Amino acid sequence: MSLSDEEKQRLASLGRQLEEEDPRLAKSLSGNGLRFFGFTIGPGVLVALAGALLLFVGIAGNSLLLAMLGIIALCAGLMVSAADWFRTHRRHRH
């Protein structure tokens, strides 16, 4: 069952009101990332950590393939994380 256009507009206005009134609550309800000791760890950081682990295991096990996959995952995770950080901070600058 899909929402009507009027219901979609109401939900959008409620979302905007929530962001204006309590941005901290809106951010916690958005569900982006993993909460850890009060900090939000985004998917980019998780991919970068997995890449670093693959790189370490590849070097320790003398496996060029695992090391290369680790470097690729590490770089991809850092790029996603940096893009997310810039997107977040550019929005709050203005």
mmCIF file with all atom_site columns, C-alpha atoms in Angstrom:
data_model
loop_
_atom_site.group_PDB
_atom_site.id
_atom_site.type_symbol
_atom_site.label_atom_id
_atom_site.label_alt_id
_atom_site.label_comp_id
_atom_site.label_asym_id
_atom_site.label_entity_id
_atom_site.label_seq_id
_atom_site.pdbx_PDB_ins_code
_atom_site.Cartn_x
_atom_site.Cartn_y
_atom_site.Cartn_z
_atom_site.occupancy
_atom_site.B_iso_or_equiv
_atom_site.pdbx_formal_charge
_atom_site.auth_seq_id
_atom_site.auth_comp_id
_atom_site.auth_asym_id
_atom_site.auth_atom_id
_atom_site.pdbx_PDB_model_num
ATOM 1  C CA . MET A 1 1  ? 0.000  0.000   0.000  1.00 0.00 ? 1  MET A CA 1
ATOM 2  C CA . SER A 1 2  ? 1.594  3.250   -1.116 1.00 0.00 ? 2  SER A CA 1
ATOM 3  C CA . LEU A 1 3  ? 1.130  6.675   0.386  1.00 0.00 ? 3  LEU A CA 1
ATOM 4  C CA . SER A 1 4  ? -0.881 9.373   -1.303 1.00 0.00 ? 4  SER A CA 1
ATOM 5  C CA . ASP A 1 5  ? 0.790  12.615  -2.373 1.00 0.00 ? 5  ASP A CA 1
ATOM 6  C CA . GLU A 1 6  ? -0.793 14.464  0.542  1.00 0.00 ? 6  GLU A CA 1
ATOM 7  C CA . GLU A 1 7  ? 0.546  11.911  3.035  1.00 0.00 ? 7  GLU A CA 1
ATOM 8  C CA . LYS A 1 8  ? 4.033  12.124  1.495  1.00 0.00 ? 8  LYS A CA 1
ATOM 9  C CA . GLN A 1 9  ? 3.954  15.925  1.838  1.00 0.00 ? 9  GLN A CA 1
ATOM 10 C CA . ARG A 1 10 ? 2.849  15.661  5.476  1.00 0.00 ? 10 ARG A CA 1
ATOM 11 C CA . LEU A 1 11 ? 5.656  13.221  6.266  1.00 0.00 ? 11 LEU A CA 1
ATOM 12 C CA . ALA A 1 12 ? 8.203  15.445  4.536  1.00 0.00 ? 12 ALA A CA 1
ATOM 13 C CA . SER A 1 13 ? 7.046  18.493  6.512  1.00 0.00 ? 13 SER A CA 1
ATOM 14 C CA . LEU A 1 14 ? 7.172  16.512  9.770  1.00 0.00 ? 14 LEU A CA 1
ATOM 15 C CA . GLY A 1 15 ? 10.732 15.458  8.941  1.00 0.00 ? 15 GLY A CA 1
ATOM 16 C CA . ARG A 1 16 ? 11.776 19.053  8.267  1.00 0.00 ? 16 ARG A CA 1
ATOM 17 C CA . GLN A 1 17 ? 10.140 20.229  11.499 1.00 0.00 ? 17 GLN A CA 1
ATOM 18 C CA . LEU A 1 18 ? 11.971 17.548  13.473 1.00 0.00 ? 18 LEU A CA 1
ATOM 19 C CA . GLU A 1 19 ? 15.312 18.549  11.927 1.00 0.00 ? 19 GLU A CA 1
ATOM 20 C CA . GLU A 1 20 ? 14.678 22.209  12.776 1.00 0.00 ? 20 GLU A CA 1
ATOM 21 C CA . GLU A 1 21 ? 13.460 21.624  16.334 1.00 0.00 ? 21 GLU A CA 1
ATOM 22 C CA . ASP A 1 22 ? 15.842 18.869  17.433 1.00 0.00 ? 22 ASP A CA 1
ATOM 23 C CA . PRO A 1 23 ? 18.673 18.137  14.984 1.00 0.00 ? 23 PRO A CA 1
ATOM 24 C CA . ARG A 1 24 ? 20.385 15.776  17.427 1.00 0.00 ? 24 ARG A CA 1
ATOM 25 C CA . LEU A 1 25 ? 17.289 13.566  17.671 1.00 0.00 ? 25 LEU A CA 1
ATOM 26 C CA . ALA A 1 26 ? 16.787 13.688  13.898 1.00 0.00 ? 26 ALA A CA 1
ATOM 27 C CA . LYS A 1 27 ? 20.368 12.546  13.353 1.00 0.00 ? 27 LYS A CA 1
ATOM 28 C CA . SER A 1 28 ? 20.033 9.673   15.831 1.00 0.00 ? 28 SER A CA 1
ATOM 29 C CA . LEU A 1 29 ? 16.800 8.528   14.170 1.00 0.00 ? 29 LEU A CA 1
ATOM 30 C CA . SER A 1 30 ? 18.266 8.654   10.668 1.00 0.00 ? 30 SER A CA 1
ATOM 31 C CA . GLY A 1 31 ? 19.973 5.296   11.195 1.00 0.00 ? 31 GLY A CA 1
ATOM 32 C CA . ASN A 1 32 ? 23.180 6.168   9.336  1.00 0.00 ? 32 ASN A CA 1
ATOM 33 C CA . GLY A 1 33 ? 26.108 4.261   10.766 1.00 0.00 ? 33 GLY A CA 1
ATOM 34 C CA . LEU A 1 34 ? 26.799 2.256   13.891 1.00 0.00 ? 34 LEU A CA 1
ATOM 35 C CA . ARG A 1 35 ? 26.675 3.837   17.364 1.00 0.00 ? 35 ARG A CA 1
ATOM 36 C CA . PHE A 1 36 ? 29.755 3.101   19.488 1.00 0.00 ? 36 PHE A CA 1
ATOM 37 C CA . PHE A 1 37 ? 30.354 4.875   22.843 1.00 0.00 ? 37 PHE A CA 1
ATOM 38 C CA . GLY A 1 38 ? 28.226 7.804   21.695 1.00 0.00 ? 38 GLY A CA 1
ATOM 39 C CA . PHE A 1 39 ? 30.015 8.188   18.355 1.00 0.00 ? 39 PHE A CA 1
ATOM 40 C CA . THR A 1 40 ? 28.570 7.259   14.995 1.00 0.00 ? 40 THR A CA 1
ATOM 41 C CA . ILE A 1 41 ? 30.830 5.064   12.906 1.00 0.00 ? 41 ILE A CA 1
ATOM 42 C CA . GLY A 1 42 ? 29.820 5.266   9.256  1.00 0.00 ? 42 GLY A CA 1
ATOM 43 C CA . PRO A 1 43 ? 29.980 2.505   6.681  1.00 0.00 ? 43 PRO A CA 1
ATOM 44 C CA . GLY A 1 44 ? 33.133 4.006   5.143  1.00 0.00 ? 44 GLY A CA 1
ATOM 45 C CA . VAL A 1 45 ? 35.049 3.579   8.381  1.00 0.00 ? 45 VAL A CA 1
ATOM 46 C CA . LEU A 1 46 ? 33.864 -0.004  8.731  1.00 0.00 ? 46 LEU A CA 1
ATOM 47 C CA . VAL A 1 47 ? 34.991 -0.818  5.175  1.00 0.00 ? 47 VAL A CA 1
ATOM 48 C CA . ALA A 1 48 ? 38.349 0.879   5.828  1.00 0.00 ? 48 ALA A CA 1
ATOM 49 C CA . LEU A 1 49 ? 38.850 -1.171  9.010  1.00 0.00 ? 49 LEU A CA 1
ATOM 50 C CA . ALA A 1 50 ? 37.993 -4.368  7.147  1.00 0.00 ? 50 ALA A CA 1
ATOM 51 C CA . GLY A 1 51 ? 40.475 -3.358  4.435  1.00 0.00 ? 51 GLY A CA 1
ATOM 52 C CA . ALA A 1 52 ? 43.197 -2.721  6.995  1.00 0.00 ? 52 ALA A CA 1
ATOM 53 C CA . LEU A 1 53 ? 42.528 -6.146  8.499  1.00 0.00 ? 53 LEU A CA 1
ATOM 54 C CA . LEU A 1 54 ? 42.722 -7.777  5.057  1.00 0.00 ? 54 LEU A CA 1
ATOM 55 C CA . LEU A 1 55 ? 45.958 -5.937  4.347  1.00 0.00 ? 55 LEU A CA 1
ATOM 56 C CA . PHE A 1 56 ? 47.480 -7.081  7.631  1.00 0.00 ? 56 PHE A CA 1
ATOM 57 C CA . VAL A 1 57 ? 46.389 -10.699 7.112  1.00 0.00 ? 57 VAL A CA 1
ATOM 58 C CA . GLY A 1 58 ? 47.668 -10.606 3.527  1.00 0.00 ? 58 GLY A CA 1
ATOM 59 C CA . ILE A 1 59 ? 51.073 -9.344  4.588  1.00 0.00 ? 59 ILE A CA 1
ATOM 60 C CA . ALA A 1 60 ? 51.305 -11.747 7.537  1.00 0.00 ? 60 ALA A CA 1
ATOM 61 C CA . GLY A 1 61 ? 50.238 -14.699 5.390  1.00 0.00 ? 61 GLY A CA 1
ATOM 62 C CA . ASN A 1 62 ? 52.422 -13.637 2.452  1.00 0.00 ? 62 ASN A CA 1
ATOM 63 C CA . SER A 1 63 ? 49.337 -13.434 0.189  1.00 0.00 ? 63 SER A CA 1
ATOM 64 C CA . LEU A 1 64 ? 49.576 -10.780 -2.491 1.00 0.00 ? 64 LEU A CA 1
ATOM 65 C CA . LEU A 1 65 ? 45.893 -11.152 -3.416 1.00 0.00 ? 65 LEU A CA 1
ATOM 66 C CA . LEU A 1 66 ? 44.646 -10.507 0.129  1.00 0.00 ? 66 LEU A CA 1
ATOM 67 C CA . ALA A 1 67 ? 47.015 -7.578  0.533  1.00 0.00 ? 67 ALA A CA 1
ATOM 68 C CA . MET A 1 68 ? 45.802 -6.026  -2.734 1.00 0.00 ? 68 MET A CA 1
ATOM 69 C CA . LEU A 1 69 ? 42.151 -6.521  -1.780 1.00 0.00 ? 69 LEU A CA 1
ATOM 70 C CA . GLY A 1 70 ? 42.919 -4.944  1.581  1.00 0.00 ? 70 GLY A CA 1
ATOM 71 C CA . ILE A 1 71 ? 44.476 -1.879  -0.033 1.00 0.00 ? 71 ILE A CA 1
ATOM 72 C CA . ILE A 1 72 ? 41.500 -1.495  -2.396 1.00 0.00 ? 72 ILE A CA 1
ATOM 73 C CA . ALA A 1 73 ? 38.970 -1.831  0.457  1.00 0.00 ? 73 ALA A CA 1
ATOM 74 C CA . LEU A 1 74 ? 40.981 0.526   2.663  1.00 0.00 ? 74 LEU A CA 1
ATOM 75 C CA . CYS A 1 75 ? 41.115 3.214   -0.025 1.00 0.00 ? 75 CYS A CA 1
ATOM 76 C CA . ALA A 1 76 ? 37.430 2.784   -0.910 1.00 0.00 ? 76 ALA A CA 1
ATOM 77 C CA . GLY A 1 77 ? 36.409 3.051   2.740  1.00 0.00 ? 77 GLY A CA 1
ATOM 78 C CA . LEU A 1 78 ? 38.487 6.179   3.230  1.00 0.00 ? 78 LEU A CA 1
ATOM 79 C CA . MET A 1 79 ? 36.981 7.760   0.120  1.00 0.00 ? 79 MET A CA 1
ATOM 80 C CA . VAL A 1 80 ? 33.416 6.999   1.237  1.00 0.00 ? 80 VAL A CA 1
ATOM 81 C CA . SER A 1 81 ? 34.150 8.253   4.738  1.00 0.00 ? 81 SER A CA 1
ATOM 82 C CA . ALA A 1 82 ? 35.756 11.473  3.473  1.00 0.00 ? 82 ALA A CA 1
ATOM 83 C CA . ALA A 1 83 ? 32.866 12.128  1.072  1.00 0.00 ? 83 ALA A CA 1
ATOM 84 C CA . ASP A 1 84 ? 30.368 11.626  3.909  1.00 0.00 ? 84 ASP A CA 1
ATOM 85 C CA . TRP A 1 85 ? 32.351 13.941  6.193  1.00 0.00 ? 85 TRP A CA 1
ATOM 86 C CA . PHE A 1 86 ? 32.553 16.687  3.553  1.00 0.00 ? 86 PHE A CA 1
ATOM 87 C CA . ARG A 1 87 ? 28.837 16.331  2.759  1.00 0.00 ? 87 ARG A CA 1
ATOM 88 C CA . THR A 1 88 ? 27.935 16.678  6.438  1.00 0.00 ? 88 THR A CA 1
ATOM 89 C CA . HIS A 1 89 ? 30.192 19.654  7.131  1.00 0.00 ? 89 HIS A CA 1
ATOM 90 C CA . ARG A 1 90 ? 29.359 21.521  3.942  1.00 0.00 ? 90 ARG A CA 1
ATOM 91 C CA . ARG A 1 91 ? 25.680 21.408  4.937  1.00 0.00 ? 91 ARG A CA 1
ATOM 92 C CA . HIS A 1 92 ? 26.371 22.987  8.352  1.00 0.00 ? 92 HIS A CA 1
ATOM 93 C CA . ARG A 1 93 ? 28.788 25.654  7.117  1.00 0.00 ? 93 ARG A CA 1
ATOM 94 C CA . HIS A 1 94 ? 26.149 27.894  5.486  1.00 0.00 ? 94 HIS A CA 1
#
